[in-house]
CSV table of C-alpha atoms and ligand atoms in Angstrom, one decimal:
chain,number,residue,atom,x,y,z
A,145,UNK,CA,6.3,62.5,101.3
A,146,UNK,CA,9.3,63.0,99.2
A,147,UNK,CA,9.4,63.8,95.5
A,148,UNK,CA,11.5,64.6,92.5
A,149,UNK,CA,10.9,68.4,92.7
A,150,UNK,CA,13.8,68.9,95.2
A,151,UNK,CA,16.5,68.2,92.7
A,152,UNK,CA,15.0,70.9,90.4
A,153,UNK,CA,14.6,73.1,93.4
A,154,UNK,CA,18.3,72.8,94.2
A,155,UNK,CA,19.3,73.6,90.6
A,156,UNK,CA,16.9,76.5,90.5
A,157,UNK,CA,18.2,77.9,93.8
A,158,UNK,CA,21.6,77.7,92.3
A,159,UNK,CA,20.5,79.3,89.1
A,160,UNK,CA,18.6,82.2,90.7
A,161,UNK,CA,20.4,82.6,94.0
A,162,UNK,CA,20.7,86.3,93.7
A,163,UNK,CA,17.0,86.8,93.3
A,164,UNK,CA,15.9,84.4,96.0
A,165,UNK,CA,16.4,86.4,99.2
A,166,UNK,CA,14.2,89.2,97.6
A,167,UNK,CA,11.5,86.7,96.7
A,168,UNK,CA,11.5,85.1,100.1
A,169,UNK,CA,11.6,88.5,101.8
A,170,UNK,CA,8.3,89.4,100.3
A,171,UNK,CA,6.7,86.2,101.7
A,172,UNK,CA,7.9,86.5,105.3
A,173,UNK,CA,7.0,89.1,107.9
A,174,UNK,CA,10.5,90.3,108.8
A,175,UNK,CA,13.2,87.8,108.2
A,176,UNK,CA,16.8,88.8,108.8
A,177,UNK,CA,18.6,88.3,105.5
A,178,UNK,CA,21.4,86.1,106.9
A,179,UNK,CA,18.9,83.5,107.9
A,180,UNK,CA,17.8,83.0,104.4
A,181,UNK,CA,19.5,79.7,103.5
A,182,UNK,CA,18.2,77.5,100.7
A,183,UNK,CA,15.8,75.0,102.4
A,184,UNK,CA,17.2,71.6,103.1
A,185,UNK,CA,16.5,69.3,100.2
A,186,UNK,CA,14.5,66.2,100.8
A,187,UNK,CA,15.0,62.8,99.4
A,188,UNK,CA,14.5,62.7,95.6
A,189,UNK,CA,13.6,59.1,95.7
A,190,UNK,CA,16.4,58.2,93.4
A,191,UNK,CA,18.6,55.3,94.5
A,192,UNK,CA,21.7,57.6,94.1
A,193,UNK,CA,20.0,60.4,96.0
A,194,UNK,CA,22.7,60.6,98.6
A,195,UNK,CA,25.6,60.8,96.1
A,196,UNK,CA,23.7,63.4,94.1
A,197,UNK,CA,23.2,65.6,97.1
A,198,UNK,CA,26.8,65.2,98.4
A,199,UNK,CA,28.2,66.2,95.0
A,200,UNK,CA,25.9,69.2,94.8
A,201,UNK,CA,26.9,70.3,98.4
A,202,UNK,CA,30.6,70.1,97.6
A,203,UNK,CA,30.4,71.9,94.3
A,204,UNK,CA,28.5,74.7,96.0
A,205,UNK,CA,31.5,75.2,98.2
A,206,UNK,CA,33.7,76.2,95.2
A,207,UNK,CA,33.4,80.0,94.5
A,208,UNK,CA,34.1,79.7,90.8
A,209,UNK,CA,31.5,77.0,90.3
A,210,UNK,CA,29.0,78.9,92.4
A,211,UNK,CA,29.5,82.0,90.3
A,212,UNK,CA,29.0,80.1,87.0
A,213,UNK,CA,25.8,78.7,88.4
A,214,UNK,CA,24.4,82.2,88.7
A,215,UNK,CA,24.9,82.8,85.0
A,216,UNK,CA,23.7,79.5,83.6
A,217,UNK,CA,20.0,78.9,83.0
A,218,UNK,CA,18.1,75.7,83.6
A,219,UNK,CA,18.1,74.6,80.0
A,220,UNK,CA,21.8,75.1,79.7
A,221,UNK,CA,22.4,73.2,82.9
A,222,UNK,CA,20.3,70.3,81.5
A,223,UNK,CA,22.2,70.5,78.2
A,224,UNK,CA,25.5,69.9,80.1
A,225,UNK,CA,27.1,73.4,79.8
A,226,UNK,CA,27.6,73.6,83.5
A,227,UNK,CA,29.5,70.3,83.7
A,228,UNK,CA,32.4,71.7,81.8
A,229,UNK,CA,33.1,74.2,84.6
A,230,UNK,CA,34.2,71.3,86.7
A,231,UNK,CA,37.7,71.7,85.2
A,232,UNK,CA,38.1,75.0,87.0
A,233,UNK,CA,37.1,74.0,90.5
A,234,UNK,CA,39.7,73.9,93.3
A,235,UNK,CA,41.9,70.9,93.8
A,236,UNK,CA,40.5,70.3,97.3
A,237,UNK,CA,36.9,70.0,96.0
A,238,UNK,CA,38.1,67.7,93.1
A,239,UNK,CA,39.8,65.4,95.6
A,240,UNK,CA,36.6,65.3,97.7
A,241,UNK,CA,34.5,64.5,94.6
A,242,UNK,CA,36.9,61.7,93.7
A,243,UNK,CA,36.4,60.2,97.1
A,244,UNK,CA,32.6,60.5,96.8
A,245,UNK,CA,32.7,58.7,93.5
A,246,UNK,CA,34.9,55.9,94.8
A,247,UNK,CA,32.4,55.5,97.7
A,248,UNK,CA,29.5,55.4,95.2
A,249,UNK,CA,31.2,52.8,93.0
A,250,UNK,CA,31.8,50.7,96.1
A,251,UNK,CA,28.1,51.1,97.1
A,252,UNK,CA,27.1,49.9,93.6
A,253,UNK,CA,29.4,47.0,93.8
A,254,UNK,CA,27.8,46.0,97.1
A,255,UNK,CA,24.4,46.4,95.5
A,256,UNK,CA,25.4,44.1,92.7
A,257,UNK,CA,26.7,41.5,95.1
A,258,UNK,CA,23.6,41.7,97.3
A,259,UNK,CA,21.4,41.2,94.3
A,260,UNK,CA,23.4,38.2,93.2
A,261,UNK,CA,23.2,36.7,96.6
A,262,UNK,CA,19.5,37.2,96.7
A,263,UNK,CA,19.2,35.5,93.3
A,264,UNK,CA,20.9,32.5,94.8
A,265,UNK,CA,24.1,33.0,92.8
A,266,UNK,CA,26.3,33.2,95.9
A,267,UNK,CA,29.9,32.6,95.4
A,268,UNK,CA,29.8,33.0,91.6
A,269,UNK,CA,32.4,35.1,89.9
A,270,UNK,CA,31.1,38.5,89.1
A,271,UNK,CA,32.1,40.8,86.2
A,272,UNK,CA,31.6,44.0,88.1
A,273,UNK,CA,32.9,46.2,85.3
A,274,UNK,CA,30.2,44.8,83.0
A,275,UNK,CA,27.5,45.0,85.6
A,276,UNK,CA,28.4,48.6,86.6
A,277,UNK,CA,27.5,49.7,83.0
A,278,UNK,CA,23.8,49.5,84.0
A,279,UNK,CA,24.3,52.6,86.2
A,280,UNK,CA,24.3,55.7,84.1
A,281,UNK,CA,24.7,58.3,86.7
A,282,UNK,CA,28.5,58.0,86.6
A,283,UNK,CA,31.3,57.0,84.3
A,284,UNK,CA,32.3,53.5,85.4
A,285,UNK,CA,35.3,53.3,83.1
A,286,UNK,CA,37.3,55.4,85.5
A,287,UNK,CA,36.1,54.3,88.9
A,288,UNK,CA,38.7,56.4,90.8
A,289,UNK,CA,38.3,60.0,89.7
A,290,UNK,CA,35.4,62.3,89.3
A,291,UNK,CA,35.5,64.0,85.8
A,292,UNK,CA,33.4,66.4,83.7
A,293,UNK,CA,31.7,63.3,82.2
A,294,UNK,CA,30.6,62.2,85.7
A,295,UNK,CA,29.0,65.5,86.5
A,296,UNK,CA,27.4,65.6,83.0
A,297,UNK,CA,26.0,62.1,83.5
A,298,UNK,CA,24.8,62.8,87.0
A,299,UNK,CA,22.8,65.9,85.9
A,300,UNK,CA,21.4,64.2,82.8
A,301,UNK,CA,20.5,61.0,84.7
A,302,UNK,CA,18.8,62.8,87.5
A,303,UNK,CA,16.8,65.1,85.1
A,304,UNK,CA,15.8,62.2,83.0
A,305,UNK,CA,14.9,59.8,85.9
A,306,UNK,CA,12.9,62.5,87.6
A,307,UNK,CA,11.0,63.3,84.4
A,308,UNK,CA,10.0,59.7,84.1
A,309,UNK,CA,9.1,59.4,87.7
A,310,UNK,CA,5.4,60.2,87.2
A,311,UNK,CA,5.2,58.1,84.1
A,312,UNK,CA,6.5,55.1,86.0
A,313,UNK,CA,4.0,55.7,88.8
A,314,UNK,CA,1.1,55.7,86.3
A,315,UNK,CA,2.4,52.5,84.7
A,316,UNK,CA,2.7,50.8,88.1
A,317,UNK,CA,-0.8,51.9,89.0
A,318,UNK,CA,-2.2,50.6,85.7
A,319,UNK,CA,-0.6,47.2,86.4
A,320,UNK,CA,-2.0,47.2,89.9
A,321,UNK,CA,-5.5,47.8,88.5
A,322,UNK,CA,-5.1,45.1,85.9
A,323,UNK,CA,-3.8,42.6,88.5
A,324,UNK,CA,-6.8,43.4,90.6
A,325,UNK,CA,-9.2,42.7,87.8
A,326,UNK,CA,-7.4,39.5,86.8
A,327,UNK,CA,-7.5,38.2,90.4
A,328,UNK,CA,-11.2,39.0,90.6
A,329,UNK,CA,-11.9,37.1,87.4
A,330,UNK,CA,-9.8,34.1,88.6
A,331,UNK,CA,-11.8,34.1,91.8
A,332,UNK,CA,-15.1,34.1,89.9
A,333,UNK,CA,-14.0,31.0,88.1
A,334,UNK,CA,-13.7,29.1,91.3
A,335,UNK,CA,-17.4,29.7,92.3
A,336,UNK,CA,-20.5,27.9,91.3
A,337,UNK,CA,-23.1,29.8,89.3
A,338,UNK,CA,-25.2,31.1,92.2
A,339,UNK,CA,-22.2,32.4,94.2
A,340,UNK,CA,-20.7,33.9,91.1
A,341,UNK,CA,-23.9,35.9,90.4
A,342,UNK,CA,-24.0,37.1,94.0
A,343,UNK,CA,-20.3,38.2,93.8
A,344,UNK,CA,-20.9,40.0,90.5
A,345,UNK,CA,-23.9,41.9,92.0
A,346,UNK,CA,-21.9,42.9,95.0
A,347,UNK,CA,-19.1,44.1,92.8
A,348,UNK,CA,-21.5,46.3,90.8
A,349,UNK,CA,-23.0,47.6,94.0
A,350,UNK,CA,-19.6,48.7,95.4
A,351,UNK,CA,-18.8,50.4,92.1
A,352,UNK,CA,-22.0,52.4,92.3
A,353,UNK,CA,-21.4,53.3,95.9
A,354,UNK,CA,-17.9,54.5,95.1
A,355,UNK,CA,-19.1,56.7,92.2
A,356,UNK,CA,-21.7,58.3,94.5
A,357,UNK,CA,-19.9,61.3,95.9
A,358,UNK,CA,-20.2,65.1,96.1
A,359,UNK,CA,-19.1,67.1,93.1
A,360,UNK,CA,-15.3,67.5,92.8
A,361,UNK,CA,-13.9,71.0,92.2
A,362,UNK,CA,-11.6,71.5,89.3
A,363,UNK,CA,-8.1,71.2,90.9
A,364,UNK,CA,-6.3,74.6,91.2
A,365,UNK,CA,-9.5,76.6,90.5
A,366,UNK,CA,-10.8,79.4,92.6
A,367,UNK,CA,-13.6,77.2,93.9
A,368,UNK,CA,-11.2,74.5,95.0
A,369,UNK,CA,-8.7,76.9,96.7
A,370,UNK,CA,-11.5,78.8,98.4
A,371,UNK,CA,-12.8,75.6,99.9
A,372,UNK,CA,-9.3,75.0,101.4
A,373,UNK,CA,-9.1,78.6,102.5
A,374,UNK,CA,-12.5,78.3,104.3
A,375,UNK,CA,-12.4,74.7,105.6
A,376,UNK,CA,-8.7,73.9,106.2
A,377,UNK,CA,-7.5,77.4,107.1
A,378,UNK,CA,-10.7,78.5,108.8
A,379,UNK,CA,-10.8,81.9,107.0
A,380,UNK,CA,-13.7,83.9,105.6
A,381,UNK,CA,-14.3,83.1,101.9
A,382,UNK,CA,-15.1,86.8,101.3
A,383,UNK,CA,-11.5,87.7,102.3
A,384,UNK,CA,-10.0,85.2,99.8
A,385,UNK,CA,-6.7,86.6,98.6
A,386,UNK,CA,-4.4,84.5,96.3
A,387,UNK,CA,-1.2,86.1,97.6
A,388,UNK,CA,-2.0,85.3,101.2
A,389,UNK,CA,-3.1,81.9,100.2
A,390,UNK,CA,0.2,81.3,98.5
A,391,UNK,CA,2.1,82.4,101.6
A,392,UNK,CA,0.0,80.1,103.8
A,393,UNK,CA,0.5,77.0,101.8
A,394,UNK,CA,4.2,77.5,100.9
A,395,UNK,CA,4.9,75.5,104.0
A,396,UNK,CA,8.7,75.4,103.8
A,397,UNK,CA,8.7,79.2,103.0
A,398,UNK,CA,11.0,79.0,100.0
A,399,UNK,CA,8.8,81.1,97.7
A,400,UNK,CA,7.6,78.2,95.6
A,401,UNK,CA,4.9,75.6,95.5
A,402,UNK,CA,6.7,72.3,95.0
A,403,UNK,CA,4.9,69.0,94.2
A,404,UNK,CA,4.3,68.0,97.7
A,405,UNK,CA,2.8,71.4,98.7
A,406,UNK,CA,0.5,71.3,95.7
A,407,UNK,CA,-0.6,67.7,96.4
A,408,UNK,CA,-1.4,68.7,100.0
A,409,UNK,CA,-4.0,71.2,98.6
A,410,UNK,CA,-6.1,68.4,97.1
A,411,UNK,CA,-6.7,66.4,100.4
A,412,UNK,CA,-10.1,68.1,100.9
A,413,UNK,CA,-11.3,67.1,97.4
A,414,UNK,CA,-10.0,63.6,97.7
A,415,UNK,CA,-11.8,63.1,101.1
A,416,UNK,CA,-15.0,63.7,99.2
A,417,UNK,CA,-14.4,60.5,97.2
A,418,UNK,CA,-12.2,58.3,99.4
A,419,UNK,CA,-12.8,57.0,102.9
A,420,UNK,CA,-10.2,54.4,104.2
A,421,UNK,CA,-13.0,52.7,106.2
A,422,UNK,CA,-15.1,52.0,103.1
A,423,UNK,CA,-14.7,48.7,101.3
A,424,UNK,CA,-15.5,50.4,97.9
A,425,UNK,CA,-12.7,53.0,98.2
A,426,UNK,CA,-9.2,52.0,97.2
A,427,UNK,CA,-6.5,54.2,98.7
A,428,UNK,CA,-4.2,53.3,95.9
A,429,UNK,CA,-6.7,55.0,93.6
A,430,UNK,CA,-6.8,58.0,95.8
A,431,UNK,CA,-3.0,58.5,95.4
A,432,UNK,CA,-3.3,58.1,91.7
A,433,UNK,CA,-6.1,60.8,91.7
A,434,UNK,CA,-3.8,63.1,93.7
A,435,UNK,CA,-1.1,62.6,91.2
A,436,UNK,CA,-3.4,63.4,88.3
A,437,UNK,CA,-4.6,66.6,90.0
A,438,UNK,CA,-1.0,67.7,90.7
A,439,UNK,CA,0.1,67.0,87.2
A,440,UNK,CA,-2.9,68.9,85.8
A,441,UNK,CA,-2.2,72.0,87.9
A,442,UNK,CA,1.6,71.9,87.2
A,443,UNK,CA,0.9,71.7,83.5
A,444,UNK,CA,-1.4,74.7,83.6
A,445,UNK,CA,0.5,76.9,86.0
A,446,UNK,CA,4.2,76.1,85.8
A,447,UNK,CA,5.0,78.0,82.7
A,448,UNK,CA,8.8,77.8,82.8
A,449,UNK,CA,8.6,74.0,83.4
A,450,UNK,CA,11.0,73.8,86.4
A,451,UNK,CA,8.4,71.7,88.3
A,452,UNK,CA,7.9,74.5,90.8
A,453,UNK,CA,5.1,77.1,91.0
A,454,UNK,CA,6.5,80.6,91.7
A,455,UNK,CA,4.4,83.3,93.3
A,456,UNK,CA,4.4,85.1,89.9
A,457,UNK,CA,3.2,82.0,88.1
A,458,UNK,CA,0.5,81.5,90.7
A,459,UNK,CA,-0.8,85.0,90.5
A,460,UNK,CA,-0.9,84.9,86.7
A,461,UNK,CA,-2.9,81.7,86.8
A,462,UNK,CA,-5.5,83.2,89.2
A,463,UNK,CA,-6.3,85.9,86.6
A,464,UNK,CA,-7.1,83.3,83.9
A,465,UNK,CA,-10.7,82.4,82.9
A,466,UNK,CA,-10.0,78.7,83.8
A,467,UNK,CA,-9.4,79.8,87.4
A,468,UNK,CA,-12.6,81.7,87.7
A,469,UNK,CA,-14.9,79.6,85.6
A,470,UNK,CA,-13.5,76.1,85.4
A,471,UNK,CA,-14.8,73.0,83.6
A,472,UNK,CA,-15.9,70.1,85.8
A,473,UNK,CA,-13.3,67.5,86.9
A,474,UNK,CA,-13.6,64.0,85.7
A,475,UNK,CA,-12.6,61.7,88.5
A,476,UNK,CA,-10.6,58.5,88.0
A,477,UNK,CA,-13.6,56.1,87.9
A,478,UNK,CA,-15.1,58.1,85.0
A,479,UNK,CA,-12.2,57.2,82.7
A,480,UNK,CA,-11.1,53.7,81.9
A,481,UNK,CA,-7.7,53.1,83.3
A,482,UNK,CA,-6.7,50.4,80.8
A,483,UNK,CA,-8.2,49.1,77.5
A,484,UNK,CA,-9.5,45.6,77.0
A,485,UNK,CA,-6.4,45.1,74.7
A,486,UNK,CA,-4.0,46.1,77.5
A,487,UNK,CA,-5.7,43.8,80.0
A,488,UNK,CA,-5.5,40.9,77.5
A,489,UNK,CA,-1.8,41.6,77.0
A,490,UNK,CA,-1.2,41.8,80.7
A,491,UNK,CA,-3.0,38.5,81.3
A,492,UNK,CA,-1.0,36.8,78.5
A,493,UNK,CA,2.1,38.1,80.0
A,494,UNK,CA,1.1,36.6,83.4
A,495,UNK,CA,0.3,33.3,81.7
A,496,UNK,CA,3.7,33.3,80.0
A,497,UNK,CA,5.4,34.0,83.3
A,498,UNK,CA,3.5,31.2,84.9
A,499,UNK,CA,4.4,28.9,82.1
A,500,UNK,CA,8.1,29.8,82.4
A,501,UNK,CA,7.9,29.1,86.1
A,502,UNK,CA,6.2,25.7,85.4
A,503,UNK,CA,8.9,24.9,82.9
A,504,UNK,CA,11.6,25.8,85.4
A,505,UNK,CA,9.9,23.7,88.1
A,506,UNK,CA,9.6,20.8,85.7
A,507,UNK,CA,13.3,21.1,84.9
A,508,UNK,CA,14.2,21.1,88.5
A,509,UNK,CA,12.0,18.1,89.2
A,510,UNK,CA,13.7,16.2,86.3
A,511,UNK,CA,17.0,17.2,87.7
A,512,UNK,CA,16.0,15.9,91.1
A,513,UNK,CA,14.8,12.6,89.6
A,514,UNK,CA,18.0,12.2,87.7
A,515,UNK,CA,20.0,12.9,90.8
A,516,UNK,CA,17.9,10.4,92.7
A,517,UNK,CA,18.5,7.8,90.0
A,518,UNK,CA,22.2,8.4,90.0
A,519,UNK,CA,22.2,8.1,93.8
A,520,UNK,CA,20.4,4.7,93.6
A,521,UNK,CA,22.9,3.5,91.0
A,522,UNK,CA,25.7,4.6,93.2
A,523,UNK,CA,24.1,2.8,96.2
A,524,UNK,CA,23.7,-0.4,94.1
A,525,UNK,CA,27.3,-0.2,93.0
A,526,UNK,CA,28.4,0.3,96.6
A,527,UNK,CA,26.5,-2.8,97.7
A,528,UNK,CA,27.9,-4.8,94.9
A,529,UNK,CA,31.4,-3.7,95.8
A,530,UNK,CA,30.8,-4.5,99.5
A,531,UNK,CA,29.6,-8.0,98.5
A,532,UNK,CA,32.7,-8.5,96.3
A,533,UNK,CA,34.9,-7.4,99.2
A,534,UNK,CA,33.2,-9.7,101.6
A,535,UNK,CA,33.5,-12.5,99.1
A,536,UNK,CA,37.2,-11.9,98.6
A,537,UNK,CA,37.8,-11.8,102.3
A,538,UNK,CA,36.0,-15.1,102.7
A,539,UNK,CA,37.9,-16.8,100.0
A,540,UNK,CA,41.1,-15.3,101.5
A,541,UNK,CA,40.4,-16.9,105.0
A,542,UNK,CA,39.5,-20.2,103.2
A,543,UNK,CA,42.9,-20.2,101.5
A,544,UNK,CA,45.1,-19.3,104.5
A,545,UNK,CA,43.4,-21.7,107.0
A,546,UNK,CA,42.1,-24.8,105.2
A,547,UNK,CA,39.8,-26.8,107.6
A,548,UNK,CA,41.3,-30.1,108.9
A,549,UNK,CA,38.1,-32.0,108.5
A,550,UNK,CA,37.9,-31.2,104.8
A,551,UNK,CA,41.5,-32.6,104.3
A,552,UNK,CA,40.5,-35.8,106.0
A,553,UNK,CA,37.5,-36.2,103.9
A,554,UNK,CA,39.3,-35.4,100.8
A,555,UNK,CA,41.9,-38.1,101.7
A,556,UNK,CA,39.2,-40.6,102.4
A,557,UNK,CA,37.6,-39.6,99.0
A,558,UNK,CA,34.0,-39.2,99.4
A,559,UNK,CA,32.5,-41.5,96.8
A,560,UNK,CA,30.2,-39.9,94.4
A,561,UNK,CA,26.6,-40.4,95.2
A,562,UNK,CA,24.9,-40.8,98.5
A,563,UNK,CA,27.0,-39.6,101.5
A,564,UNK,CA,25.0,-41.8,103.8
A,565,UNK,CA,26.2,-44.8,101.9
A,566,UNK,CA,29.8,-43.7,102.0
A,567,UNK,CA,29.5,-43.2,105.8
A,568,UNK,CA,28.1,-46.7,106.0
A,569,UNK,CA,31.1,-48.0,104.2
A,570,UNK,CA,33.4,-46.2,106.6
A,571,UNK,CA,31.6,-47.7,109.5
A,572,UNK,CA,31.7,-51.1,107.9
A,573,UNK,CA,35.4,-50.9,107.2
A,574,UNK,CA,36.7,-52.2,110.6
A,575,UNK,CA,34.6,-55.2,110.5
A,576,UNK,CA,36.1,-56.1,107.1
A,577,UNK,CA,39.7,-55.7,108.1
B,776,CA,CA1,7.6,75.7,99.1
B,777,CA,CA1,7.8,77.3,87.6
């Protein structure tokens, strides 16, 4: 699993690099200090992830920039104060950044082209400059050099995109559920009354089966963590110790719980509700539940809002009343995912899309008919032309080689009226002369 936390992790590691070895030191048995490198960052899931990471890697190599990072806090980094320091980094790093930006612009251009080809607009002229504007993580007005504005845009885009990451996942999930309900209703329409009744009963039965599960512990509570401690870690619940627990589950050993490490803690709880072999359990819903749990714990525990839980934040949380005596946890199926109004709007949107598609299909059919009509017309014209040519050729041969017989006949003058009679006259002629 990848997630957005790594970008913040990188920024945080920058911002508190001095403090980090001490913090990590406490969590490891006896680590030599020189081995304490910042952990390798994982994919942020952003489409410009590679560019983002390469820029960060190169900036880190500049001593001036690195020093400024130590003295700038997260809020100031997000506000763009750090970006201005770009003016003071070495020429070598700037040249490298220019190169990275040119590569990124080229990648975006290829992306635009691929998208256009996929849309069937192959070979059309493309206004790259205009299309590049949709990408906000760099300044496309000067595609050849990396400037302060480029760094500013990169930091702001990444912060903003990652902040909206969960929101988009929730929206996608809601759409998924509404599409599921819509399909179900459409399917019911195709059944006769008996079959429909049976299907409805089966649906209600599955819903009941799904809702029937053991009690879920409040995520991040002592009860929940103790269960992980006992069942996943195989330790005695009487020895439960938050600090040891933190060390055990900070799997990459960086001194923080990131989003993935937190989410991994909820697997035991989720398994109480979801079984991939059961028809009534939807694994998409399980992932949504995991996301809800992680967001809930992050909201309560991550007090400095850097999307990471430090050991200090964790220990502070374990002393709170909510940790020791938590409320129950309402699972996904206990709360409606969408309102009737939202479903209605979604279905209307689907109907509009279908209508648009039908209109487009009709247009295309009409175009095809028109083309066929034109083709028929062309064919008719061609036949006509062919006939005219044949006719012309015929009359041409008639003019150049007049048949001898015809001349004789014309000389003899076929009398108007019956040809038989005229022939008879001809035959009679010798007898008369
Ligand atoms: Ca960690
Ligand atoms: Ca934090």
